[in-house]
mmCIF file of C-alpha atoms and ligand atoms in Angstrom:
data_model
loop_
_atom_site.group_PDB
_atom_site.id
_atom_site.type_symbol
_atom_site.label_atom_id
_atom_site.label_comp_id
_atom_site.label_asym_id
_atom_site.label_seq_id
_atom_site.Cartn_x
_atom_site.Cartn_y
_atom_site.Cartn_z
ATOM 1 C CA MET A 1 118.949 123.689 119.636
ATOM 2 C CA ARG A 2 121.359 124.674 117.649
ATOM 3 C CA GLY A 3 123.465 124.946 120.592
ATOM 4 C CA ARG A 4 123.165 121.468 121.681
ATOM 5 C CA ASN A 5 124.893 119.256 119.356
ATOM 6 C CA LEU A 6 121.131 117.594 118.859
ATOM 7 C CA ARG A 7 122.791 116.903 115.371
ATOM 8 C CA GLY A 8 126.088 114.864 116.979
ATOM 9 C CA GLU A 9 123.395 112.934 119.058
ATOM 10 C CA LEU A 10 121.594 111.759 115.978
ATOM 11 C CA ASP A 11 124.049 110.774 114.055
ATOM 12 C CA ALA A 12 125.296 109.446 116.983
ATOM 13 C CA PHE A 13 122.235 107.326 117.369
ATOM 14 C CA LEU A 14 121.688 106.631 113.392
ATOM 15 C CA ALA A 15 125.207 105.314 113.136
ATOM 16 C CA GLY A 16 123.543 101.959 115.611
ATOM 17 C CA SER A 17 120.796 102.271 114.701
ATOM 18 C CA GLU A 18 119.998 103.103 110.885
ATOM 19 C CA GLN A 19 120.377 99.132 109.417
ATOM 20 C CA GLU A 20 118.000 98.135 111.948
ATOM 21 C CA LEU A 21 115.900 100.494 111.115
ATOM 22 C CA ILE A 22 115.808 99.658 106.913
ATOM 23 C CA ASP A 23 115.757 96.393 108.150
ATOM 24 C CA PHE A 24 111.990 97.208 110.179
ATOM 25 C CA ARG A 25 111.374 99.023 107.410
ATOM 26 C CA ARG A 26 111.907 95.824 104.351
ATOM 27 C CA ASP A 27 110.000 93.008 107.090
ATOM 28 C CA LEU A 28 106.583 95.574 107.359
ATOM 29 C CA HIS A 29 107.282 95.985 103.135
ATOM 30 C CA MET A 30 106.988 92.244 102.843
ATOM 31 C CA HIS A 31 104.256 92.035 105.074
ATOM 32 C CA PRO A 32 101.557 94.482 104.487
ATOM 33 C CA GLU A 33 98.427 94.944 105.758
ATOM 34 C CA LEU A 34 94.732 96.481 105.330
ATOM 35 C CA ALA A 35 93.404 98.978 107.050
ATOM 36 C CA PHE A 36 92.019 97.519 110.442
ATOM 37 C CA ALA A 37 93.976 94.229 109.771
ATOM 38 C CA GLU A 38 97.257 95.860 110.950
ATOM 39 C CA TYR A 39 97.873 92.411 114.044
ATOM 40 C CA ARG A 40 101.281 91.319 112.829
ATOM 41 C CA THR A 41 102.294 95.433 112.021
ATOM 42 C CA THR A 42 100.765 96.050 115.605
ATOM 43 C CA GLN A 43 102.838 93.407 117.395
ATOM 44 C CA ARG A 44 106.118 94.285 115.710
ATOM 45 C CA ILE A 45 105.967 97.938 116.360
ATOM 46 C CA ALA A 46 105.015 96.707 120.467
ATOM 47 C CA ASP A 47 107.402 94.277 120.831
ATOM 48 C CA ARG A 48 110.767 96.837 119.500
ATOM 49 C CA LEU A 49 108.870 99.490 122.190
ATOM 50 C CA ILE A 50 108.839 97.156 124.754
ATOM 51 C CA ALA A 51 112.383 95.722 124.454
ATOM 52 C CA ALA A 52 113.471 99.929 124.185
ATOM 53 C CA GLY A 53 111.492 100.062 127.771
ATOM 54 C CA LEU A 54 109.240 101.922 126.662
ATOM 55 C CA VAL A 55 104.844 100.817 127.946
ATOM 56 C CA PRO A 56 102.929 100.933 124.219
ATOM 57 C CA ALA A 57 99.148 100.473 124.753
ATOM 58 C CA VAL A 58 97.437 98.768 121.862
ATOM 59 C CA LEU A 59 93.952 100.273 120.564
ATOM 60 C CA PRO A 60 90.985 98.528 121.469
ATOM 61 C CA ARG A 61 90.091 97.191 118.027
ATOM 62 C CA GLY A 62 93.424 95.539 118.270
ATOM 63 C CA THR A 63 95.835 97.494 115.809
ATOM 64 C CA GLY A 64 97.554 100.882 116.123
ATOM 65 C CA VAL A 65 99.417 101.566 118.965
ATOM 66 C CA ILE A 66 99.730 104.465 121.315
ATOM 67 C CA CYS A 67 102.903 104.824 123.869
ATOM 68 C CA GLU A 68 104.495 107.846 125.719
ATOM 69 C CA VAL A 69 108.009 108.668 126.674
ATOM 70 C CA GLY A 70 108.928 110.928 129.172
ATOM 71 C CA SER A 71 107.092 112.679 131.672
ATOM 72 C CA GLY A 72 106.886 115.793 134.372
ATOM 73 C CA ASP A 73 104.788 118.930 133.614
ATOM 74 C CA GLY A 74 106.523 119.761 130.174
ATOM 75 C CA PRO A 75 104.017 120.002 127.779
ATOM 76 C CA THR A 76 102.732 116.486 125.246
ATOM 77 C CA VAL A 77 103.844 116.648 122.251
ATOM 78 C CA GLY A 78 101.921 113.871 119.520
ATOM 79 C CA LEU A 79 103.573 112.576 116.426
ATOM 80 C CA ARG A 80 101.592 109.977 114.305
ATOM 81 C CA ALA A 81 102.265 107.836 111.987
ATOM 82 C CA ASP A 82 99.308 105.640 109.973
ATOM 83 C CA ILE A 83 100.760 101.737 109.410
ATOM 84 C CA ASP A 84 98.446 100.516 106.841
ATOM 85 C CA ALA A 85 99.148 99.423 103.368
ATOM 86 C CA LEU A 86 96.523 99.081 100.152
ATOM 87 C CA PRO A 87 94.593 97.108 98.199
ATOM 88 C CA VAL A 88 97.237 97.482 94.965
ATOM 89 C CA PRO A 89 99.683 95.044 94.070
ATOM 90 C CA ASP A 90 103.023 94.966 94.274
ATOM 91 C CA GLU A 91 104.401 95.625 91.115
ATOM 92 C CA LYS A 92 108.464 96.216 92.480
ATOM 93 C CA ASP A 93 110.998 93.373 91.375
ATOM 94 C CA VAL A 94 113.240 94.041 94.828
ATOM 95 C CA PRO A 95 114.197 91.404 97.743
ATOM 96 C CA TYR A 96 111.566 93.184 100.179
ATOM 97 C CA SER A 97 109.088 92.797 97.299
ATOM 98 C CA SER A 98 105.599 92.222 99.097
ATOM 99 C CA THR A 99 104.445 88.821 99.499
ATOM 100 C CA VAL A 100 101.037 89.320 100.194
ATOM 101 C CA PRO A 101 98.803 88.634 96.772
ATOM 102 C CA GLY A 102 96.791 92.074 96.172
ATOM 103 C CA VAL A 103 98.305 94.282 98.863
ATOM 104 C CA CYS A 104 101.243 96.523 98.777
ATOM 105 C CA HIS A 105 103.004 99.787 101.092
ATOM 106 C CA ALA A 106 102.188 101.654 97.789
ATOM 107 C CA CYS A 107 101.359 105.099 99.731
ATOM 108 C CA GLY A 108 104.752 104.413 102.497
ATOM 109 C CA HIS A 109 103.444 103.924 105.356
ATOM 110 C CA ASP A 110 105.628 101.141 106.249
ATOM 111 C CA VAL A 111 108.203 104.200 105.546
ATOM 112 C CA HIS A 112 105.894 106.722 107.821
ATOM 113 C CA THR A 113 105.958 103.846 110.660
ATOM 114 C CA THR A 114 110.082 103.380 110.843
ATOM 115 C CA VAL A 115 110.881 106.896 110.948
ATOM 116 C CA LEU A 116 108.449 107.102 114.138
ATOM 117 C CA LEU A 117 109.679 104.410 115.328
ATOM 118 C CA GLY A 118 113.447 105.183 115.293
ATOM 119 C CA THR A 119 112.032 108.473 116.487
ATOM 120 C CA SER A 120 110.629 106.522 119.615
ATOM 121 C CA LEU A 121 114.168 104.813 120.187
ATOM 122 C CA PHE A 122 115.692 108.191 120.103
ATOM 123 C CA LEU A 123 113.798 109.737 122.551
ATOM 124 C CA ALA A 124 113.773 107.081 124.616
ATOM 125 C CA GLN A 125 117.571 107.294 124.901
ATOM 126 C CA GLN A 126 117.673 110.961 125.255
ATOM 127 C CA ALA A 127 114.257 111.064 128.076
ATOM 128 C CA GLU A 128 116.563 108.122 130.161
ATOM 129 C CA ALA A 129 119.219 111.091 130.001
ATOM 130 C CA GLY A 130 116.959 113.372 130.900
ATOM 131 C CA LEU A 131 117.202 115.597 128.471
ATOM 132 C CA LEU A 132 114.009 115.650 127.803
ATOM 133 C CA PRO A 133 111.608 118.635 128.718
ATOM 134 C CA GLY A 134 108.002 117.154 128.665
ATOM 135 C CA ARG A 135 106.567 113.991 127.382
ATOM 136 C CA VAL A 136 106.177 112.562 124.019
ATOM 137 C CA ARG A 137 102.960 110.784 123.043
ATOM 138 C CA LEU A 138 103.959 108.559 119.621
ATOM 139 C CA ILE A 139 100.760 107.629 118.213
ATOM 140 C CA PHE A 140 101.381 104.197 115.180
ATOM 141 C CA GLN A 141 97.596 104.906 113.540
ATOM 142 C CA PRO A 142 95.695 102.571 111.925
ATOM 143 C CA ALA A 143 93.303 102.671 108.846
ATOM 144 C CA GLU A 144 94.254 105.691 107.029
ATOM 145 C CA GLU A 145 93.486 104.847 103.943
ATOM 146 C CA LEU A 146 90.035 102.971 104.780
ATOM 147 C CA PRO A 147 89.584 105.955 106.455
ATOM 148 C CA GLY A 148 88.743 106.210 110.084
ATOM 149 C CA GLY A 149 92.002 105.297 111.456
ATOM 150 C CA ALA A 150 92.210 108.877 113.114
ATOM 151 C CA LEU A 151 89.054 108.899 114.087
ATOM 152 C CA GLU A 152 89.770 105.409 116.043
ATOM 153 C CA VAL A 153 92.484 106.931 118.383
ATOM 154 C CA MET A 154 90.720 109.850 119.320
ATOM 155 C CA ALA A 155 88.010 107.788 120.760
ATOM 156 C CA SER A 156 90.444 106.607 122.723
ATOM 157 C CA GLY A 157 91.520 109.019 124.316
ATOM 158 C CA GLY A 158 94.935 108.864 122.467
ATOM 159 C CA ILE A 159 95.001 112.449 122.004
ATOM 160 C CA SER A 160 93.626 114.040 125.017
ATOM 161 C CA GLY A 161 96.207 116.103 127.293
ATOM 162 C CA VAL A 162 98.135 116.560 122.945
ATOM 163 C CA ASP A 163 99.123 120.037 123.406
ATOM 164 C CA ARG A 164 99.855 120.042 119.745
ATOM 165 C CA ILE A 165 100.572 117.405 116.955
ATOM 166 C CA PHE A 166 102.548 116.828 114.540
ATOM 167 C CA GLY A 167 102.900 114.010 110.843
ATOM 168 C CA LEU A 168 105.076 113.112 107.618
ATOM 169 C CA HIS A 169 104.112 112.011 104.757
ATOM 170 C CA CYS A 170 106.231 110.337 101.857
ATOM 171 C CA ASP A 171 107.062 112.346 98.969
ATOM 172 C CA PRO A 172 108.292 111.030 95.722
ATOM 173 C CA ARG A 173 108.510 114.709 94.032
ATOM 174 C CA LEU A 174 110.786 115.538 97.044
ATOM 175 C CA ASP A 175 114.517 114.607 96.637
ATOM 176 C CA VAL A 176 115.922 112.833 100.288
ATOM 177 C CA GLY A 177 116.712 114.960 102.643
ATOM 178 C CA ARG A 178 114.225 117.645 101.814
ATOM 179 C CA VAL A 179 110.783 118.043 103.725
ATOM 180 C CA GLY A 180 107.302 120.366 101.674
ATOM 181 C CA LEU A 181 106.063 122.182 103.800
ATOM 182 C CA LYS A 182 102.991 124.672 103.995
ATOM 183 C CA SER A 183 100.946 126.922 106.569
ATOM 184 C CA GLY A 184 97.564 126.577 106.029
ATOM 185 C CA PRO A 185 95.460 124.117 104.022
ATOM 186 C CA ILE A 186 97.998 121.041 102.531
ATOM 187 C CA THR A 187 95.006 118.353 101.659
ATOM 188 C CA SER A 188 91.995 118.807 100.651
ATOM 189 C CA ALA A 189 88.678 117.159 101.576
ATOM 190 C CA CYS A 190 86.990 114.903 99.711
ATOM 191 C CA ASP A 191 82.813 113.836 100.160
ATOM 192 C CA ARG A 192 80.653 111.938 99.300
ATOM 193 C CA VAL A 193 76.634 112.843 97.605
ATOM 194 C CA SER A 194 73.964 110.580 96.762
ATOM 195 C CA ILE A 195 71.036 111.937 95.756
ATOM 196 C CA ARG A 196 67.646 109.863 94.536
ATOM 197 C CA VAL A 197 64.350 112.005 93.331
ATOM 198 C CA SER A 198 60.533 110.597 93.165
ATOM 199 C CA GLY A 199 57.707 111.612 91.928
ATOM 200 C CA PRO A 200 54.382 109.636 90.219
ATOM 201 C CA GLY A 201 55.850 109.046 87.081
ATOM 202 C CA GLY A 202 53.423 109.321 83.475
ATOM 203 C CA HIS A 203 52.905 109.307 80.339
ATOM 204 C CA THR A 204 55.636 111.891 78.186
ATOM 205 C CA ALA A 205 52.584 113.789 76.368
ATOM 206 C CA ARG A 206 51.373 114.919 79.495
ATOM 207 C CA PRO A 207 54.145 116.162 81.645
ATOM 208 C CA HIS A 208 52.038 118.623 82.979
ATOM 209 C CA LEU A 209 49.852 116.445 84.762
ATOM 210 C CA THR A 210 52.501 114.266 86.712
ATOM 211 C CA ALA A 211 56.088 115.905 87.260
ATOM 212 C CA ASP A 212 58.735 115.521 85.152
ATOM 213 C CA LEU A 213 61.266 113.652 87.126
ATOM 214 C CA VAL A 214 63.720 112.936 83.570
ATOM 215 C CA PHE A 215 63.576 117.197 82.910
ATOM 216 C CA ALA A 216 63.838 118.063 87.008
ATOM 217 C CA LEU A 217 66.866 115.272 87.664
ATOM 218 C CA ALA A 218 68.580 117.280 84.896
ATOM 219 C CA LYS A 219 68.155 120.641 85.865
ATOM 220 C CA ILE A 220 69.174 119.547 89.924
ATOM 221 C CA LEU A 221 73.146 118.348 87.511
ATOM 222 C CA THR A 222 73.228 121.754 86.602
ATOM 223 C CA GLU A 223 71.512 124.045 89.252
ATOM 224 C CA LEU A 224 73.481 122.409 92.175
ATOM 225 C CA PRO A 225 77.179 122.860 91.376
ATOM 226 C CA ALA A 226 76.459 126.639 89.088
ATOM 227 C CA ALA A 227 74.627 127.491 92.054
ATOM 228 C CA LEU A 228 77.314 126.806 94.843
ATOM 229 C CA SER A 229 80.436 128.498 92.517
ATOM 230 C CA ARG A 230 78.125 131.501 94.034
ATOM 231 C CA ARG A 231 76.970 130.778 97.124
ATOM 232 C CA VAL A 232 80.778 129.635 98.331
ATOM 233 C CA ASP A 233 83.601 132.125 98.540
ATOM 234 C CA PRO A 234 85.385 130.671 95.148
ATOM 235 C CA ARG A 235 89.263 130.447 97.292
ATOM 236 C CA SER A 236 87.697 127.858 98.426
ATOM 237 C CA SER A 237 87.328 125.998 95.693
ATOM 238 C CA LEU A 238 84.376 124.161 96.264
ATOM 239 C CA SER A 239 82.787 121.211 93.129
ATOM 240 C CA LEU A 240 80.671 119.333 92.953
ATOM 241 C CA VAL A 241 81.053 117.102 90.379
ATOM 242 C CA TRP A 242 78.671 114.266 88.966
ATOM 243 C CA GLY A 243 80.006 110.650 89.020
ATOM 244 C CA ARG A 244 77.075 108.316 87.776
ATOM 245 C CA VAL A 245 73.040 109.512 86.299
ATOM 246 C CA GLU A 246 70.587 107.280 85.850
ATOM 247 C CA ALA A 247 66.766 107.223 85.633
ATOM 248 C CA GLY A 248 64.476 106.124 83.515
ATOM 249 C CA SER A 249 64.150 102.418 80.822
ATOM 250 C CA VAL A 250 61.906 104.223 77.815
ATOM 251 C CA ALA A 251 61.561 106.998 75.586
ATOM 252 C CA ASN A 252 57.595 107.836 75.769
ATOM 253 C CA ALA A 253 57.719 107.498 80.018
ATOM 254 C CA ILE A 254 58.124 109.882 83.083
ATOM 255 C CA PRO A 255 59.967 107.197 85.376
ATOM 256 C CA ASP A 256 58.877 107.428 89.094
ATOM 257 C CA ASP A 257 62.711 108.187 90.184
ATOM 258 C CA GLY A 258 65.654 108.504 89.049
ATOM 259 C CA VAL A 259 69.606 108.703 90.794
ATOM 260 C CA ALA A 260 72.468 111.180 91.025
ATOM 261 C CA GLU A 261 75.987 110.221 92.436
ATOM 262 C CA GLY A 262 78.995 112.214 92.228
ATOM 263 C CA THR A 263 82.153 113.726 94.021
ATOM 264 C CA VAL A 264 81.979 116.692 96.510
ATOM 265 C CA ARG A 265 86.005 118.191 96.958
ATOM 266 C CA CYS A 266 87.080 121.144 98.772
ATOM 267 C CA LEU A 267 90.617 122.997 99.748
ATOM 268 C CA ASP A 268 88.864 124.645 102.733
ATOM 269 C CA GLU A 269 87.719 124.236 106.278
ATOM 270 C CA ASP A 270 84.567 126.587 106.641
ATOM 271 C CA ALA A 271 83.005 125.378 103.131
ATOM 272 C CA TRP A 272 83.490 121.715 103.836
ATOM 273 C CA HIS A 273 81.773 122.456 107.308
ATOM 274 C CA ALA A 274 78.497 124.572 105.334
ATOM 275 C CA ALA A 275 78.734 122.609 102.204
ATOM 276 C CA PRO A 276 75.971 119.525 102.992
ATOM 277 C CA ASP A 277 73.761 122.302 104.853
ATOM 278 C CA LEU A 278 74.086 124.406 101.584
ATOM 279 C CA ILE A 279 73.984 121.235 98.843
ATOM 280 C CA LYS A 280 70.848 120.324 100.264
ATOM 281 C CA GLY A 281 69.533 123.773 100.658
ATOM 282 C CA LEU A 282 69.785 124.136 97.332
ATOM 283 C CA LEU A 283 68.698 120.641 96.191
ATOM 284 C CA ASP A 284 65.038 121.292 97.846
ATOM 285 C CA SER A 285 64.768 124.398 95.952
ATOM 286 C CA VAL A 286 65.210 122.817 92.518
ATOM 287 C CA ALA A 287 63.173 120.183 93.383
ATOM 288 C CA GLY A 288 60.450 122.086 94.644
ATOM 289 C CA ALA A 289 59.988 124.770 91.770
ATOM 290 C CA TYR A 290 59.230 120.997 89.399
ATOM 291 C CA GLY A 291 57.309 119.193 92.144
ATOM 292 C CA VAL A 292 59.462 116.561 92.948
ATOM 293 C CA GLU A 293 60.844 114.890 96.080
ATOM 294 C CA ALA A 294 64.020 115.150 96.547
ATOM 295 C CA HIS A 295 66.282 112.898 99.130
ATOM 296 C CA MET A 296 69.529 113.231 99.650
ATOM 297 C CA ASP A 297 72.556 111.103 101.571
ATOM 298 C CA TYR A 298 75.730 113.254 102.201
ATOM 299 C CA ILE A 299 78.828 110.966 103.469
ATOM 300 C CA ARG A 300 81.854 112.692 105.313
ATOM 301 C CA GLY A 301 84.508 111.958 103.532
ATOM 302 C CA VAL A 302 87.787 113.536 105.517
ATOM 303 C CA PRO A 303 88.331 117.501 106.268
ATOM 304 C CA PRO A 304 91.978 119.382 105.346
ATOM 305 C CA VAL A 305 94.880 119.234 106.732
ATOM 306 C CA VAL A 306 94.976 122.734 107.951
ATOM 307 C CA ASN A 307 98.558 122.820 109.404
ATOM 308 C CA ASP A 308 99.238 125.679 112.139
ATOM 309 C CA PRO A 309 101.543 128.761 111.177
ATOM 310 C CA VAL A 310 102.955 128.559 114.752
ATOM 311 C CA SER A 311 103.754 124.585 114.139
ATOM 312 C CA VAL A 312 105.254 125.080 110.559
ATOM 313 C CA GLN A 313 107.699 127.413 112.270
ATOM 314 C CA MET A 314 108.974 124.366 114.449
ATOM 315 C CA LEU A 315 108.732 122.119 111.621
ATOM 316 C CA THR A 316 111.052 124.303 109.461
ATOM 317 C CA GLU A 317 113.615 125.302 112.707
ATOM 318 C CA ALA A 318 114.280 121.139 113.444
ATOM 319 C CA ALA A 319 114.400 120.573 109.460
ATOM 320 C CA GLN A 320 116.791 123.918 109.032
ATOM 321 C CA GLY A 321 119.126 122.456 112.326
ATOM 322 C CA VAL A 322 119.339 119.236 111.407
ATOM 323 C CA LEU A 323 119.071 118.844 107.866
ATOM 324 C CA GLY A 324 120.513 122.147 106.787
ATOM 325 C CA ASP A 325 119.462 125.416 105.743
ATOM 326 C CA GLY A 326 117.836 124.216 102.002
ATOM 327 C CA ALA A 327 116.180 121.432 103.098
ATOM 328 C CA PRO A 328 112.732 123.141 104.084
ATOM 329 C CA ALA A 329 110.547 123.206 100.558
ATOM 330 C CA PRO A 330 107.701 125.072 99.867
ATOM 331 C CA THR A 331 104.907 122.220 99.219
ATOM 332 C CA GLN A 332 101.420 123.161 97.434
ATOM 333 C CA GLN A 333 98.116 121.760 98.571
ATOM 334 C CA SER A 334 97.054 118.433 97.051
ATOM 335 C CA LEU A 335 93.533 117.190 96.216
ATOM 336 C CA GLY A 336 94.134 114.269 98.052
ATOM 337 C CA GLY A 337 92.494 113.369 101.579
ATOM 338 C CA GLU A 338 94.562 112.592 104.878
ATOM 339 C CA ASP A 339 92.847 111.814 107.493
ATOM 340 C CA PHE A 340 94.991 113.482 109.778
ATOM 341 C CA GLY A 341 93.461 115.986 109.449
ATOM 342 C CA TRP A 342 90.766 115.028 111.722
ATOM 343 C CA TYR A 343 93.732 116.020 114.734
ATOM 344 C CA LEU A 344 93.832 119.167 113.713
ATOM 345 C CA GLU A 345 90.771 119.679 113.939
ATOM 346 C CA SER A 346 91.333 119.758 117.842
ATOM 347 C CA ILE A 347 94.807 120.640 118.510
ATOM 348 C CA PRO A 348 97.054 122.317 116.724
ATOM 349 C CA GLY A 349 99.659 120.976 114.539
ATOM 350 C CA ALA A 350 101.018 120.054 111.233
ATOM 351 C CA TYR A 351 101.728 117.489 108.580
ATOM 352 C CA ALA A 352 104.908 117.608 106.320
ATOM 353 C CA ARG A 353 105.571 116.114 103.071
ATOM 354 C CA LEU A 354 109.406 113.668 103.511
ATOM 355 C CA GLY A 355 111.263 113.489 100.593
ATOM 356 C CA THR A 356 112.084 110.539 99.290
ATOM 357 C CA ARG A 357 113.454 110.816 96.047
ATOM 358 C CA THR A 358 117.259 109.560 95.048
ATOM 359 C CA PRO A 359 118.648 112.983 94.067
ATOM 360 C CA GLY A 360 119.093 113.091 89.873
ATOM 361 C CA SER A 361 116.954 109.693 89.884
ATOM 362 C CA PRO A 362 114.482 109.474 87.009
ATOM 363 C CA HIS A 363 112.366 107.173 88.442
ATOM 364 C CA LEU A 364 109.139 109.337 89.991
ATOM 365 C CA ALA A 365 106.416 106.731 90.610
ATOM 366 C CA ASP A 366 103.796 107.983 92.647
ATOM 367 C CA ILE A 367 102.280 107.052 95.632
ATOM 368 C CA HIS A 368 99.145 104.542 95.101
ATOM 369 C CA GLN A 369 101.324 103.170 92.360
ATOM 370 C CA GLY A 370 102.349 99.072 92.535
ATOM 371 C CA THR A 371 105.870 101.005 91.283
ATOM 372 C CA PHE A 372 106.281 103.143 94.181
ATOM 373 C CA ASP A 373 109.112 103.049 96.548
ATOM 374 C CA VAL A 374 111.484 105.311 97.855
ATOM 375 C CA ASP A 375 115.385 105.934 98.602
ATOM 376 C CA GLU A 376 116.085 104.511 101.901
ATOM 377 C CA ASN A 377 118.157 107.162 102.876
ATOM 378 C CA CYS A 378 114.741 109.193 103.768
ATOM 379 C CA ILE A 379 114.264 106.727 106.627
ATOM 380 C CA GLY A 380 117.589 108.246 108.891
ATOM 381 C CA ALA A 381 116.530 112.194 107.653
ATOM 382 C CA GLY A 382 112.620 111.250 108.711
ATOM 383 C CA VAL A 383 114.273 110.587 111.812
ATOM 384 C CA ARG A 384 116.116 113.636 112.828
ATOM 385 C CA PHE A 385 114.203 115.551 110.849
ATOM 386 C CA LEU A 386 111.049 114.211 113.770
ATOM 387 C CA ALA A 387 112.841 113.713 116.523
ATOM 388 C CA ALA A 388 114.033 117.559 115.956
ATOM 389 C CA THR A 389 110.505 118.519 115.847
ATOM 390 C CA ALA A 390 109.705 116.735 118.396
ATOM 391 C CA LEU A 391 112.387 118.718 120.971
ATOM 392 C CA THR A 392 111.614 121.774 119.325
ATOM 393 C CA ALA A 393 107.829 121.894 120.039
ATOM 394 C CA LEU A 394 108.495 120.612 123.978
ATOM 395 C CA TRP A 395 111.702 123.954 124.393
ATOM 396 C CA GLU A 396 108.969 126.089 122.553
ATOM 397 C CA GLY A 397 106.636 125.031 124.267
ATOM 398 C CA GLN A 398 108.177 125.871 127.639
ATOM 399 C CA ARG A 399 109.339 129.313 125.678
ATOM 400 C CA PRO A 400 107.766 132.162 128.449
ATOM 401 C CA SER A 401 104.467 133.343 127.135
ATOM 402 C CA SER A 402 107.488 137.112 127.623
ATOM 403 C CA GLY A 403 108.305 135.947 124.507
ATOM 404 C CA GLU A 404 112.072 135.701 125.847
ATOM 405 C CA PRO A 405 114.276 133.262 124.050
ATOM 406 C CA LEU A 406 114.319 130.168 125.000
ATOM 407 C CA VAL A 407 117.723 128.634 126.877
ATOM 408 C CA SER A 408 117.478 125.634 125.512
ATOM 409 C CA LEU A 409 117.823 127.142 122.492
ATOM 410 C CA ASN A 410 121.349 128.876 123.333
ATOM 411 C CA ALA A 411 124.606 127.164 123.233
ATOM 412 C CA ASP A 412 124.940 127.348 127.137
ATOM 413 C CA ASN A 413 122.372 123.611 126.885
HETATM 414 ZN ZN1 ZN B 501 97.950 106.585 100.749
HETATM 415 ZN ZN1 ZN B 502 99.188 107.451 102.523
#
């Protein structure tokens, strides 16, 4: 990459396309669509890809687009953008404010979509010029916020044959032109658990003749989180926190049922896989000791996004190559969830944070707020970064297993 003047090629491409991309983003921003209802967005993406000579396919449910660029026997690299908006009212006073009441691109997915579209157009030019040593699978995924879109893509065969996948997300805490990178887990798992306990009920004068359900429920509420902290590696930060509890109606009657609901958050993939069985086992033992029946519903959210170190190295090289040596910034694991984690359960890859903050700007609206907006220079930076990432992964995917230096990375290519 160093020798190939990729920077210059991207400069030339963006000189002709950056304004179109900004306009595209503003159009999406004015017409946000919720998860699995992104019909207009899907049409806009597909139309632009077709105009560039590509052959996009719409996912079976009618929203989301998959398209491949390039050919040949080289590796296949996946690039994923999410395209859905949030049920959050737009509170910004800008010419491109949302025209849909109560719906807004408050998570920046309009930017992700536009960055991937720009990258697609650039890569299509590269393929036409015979400069793409493999294939790039462009995945415009619906319904990240629901979530469910990643599973829809996978069920449709969207990542079959993909060797490595990359995605990025707006980060308003990071200056535009910088990217946040981290090996290992970068987002967290968040599941829901709902427990119902039942027993015969009775008079509070005679708890020994029935099952003291409220007492048993209280034991479950305190014992389960406490026992979990002793059964799981503390580094996984598996935490069970209750948000709702309900039992009984009067002071002198032991009720016959009760409910507790909470969330399970977890930083670590192994602990996430083990959590449901572990919690069920603990629940059965506590409930059994007090003679009540317990039933648990465990509702899976998303796994943590666990970045593969080799893929993070590719992101680092790409960012340094086209954004500058100082572009990569260390970033922390967030407690938020992101359905990109589903892809990384199957194939290696990595997820990066894209700086969207105007340097020196005091304004710092976080994502999922109605005032969230980006410095639109992040679109050009994102295209440079994502295009360079795809090319780096293709070149490195070709690298001989002997560990010989890659010809394409040297000045003669
Ligand atoms: Zn979001
Ligand atoms: Zn998001």
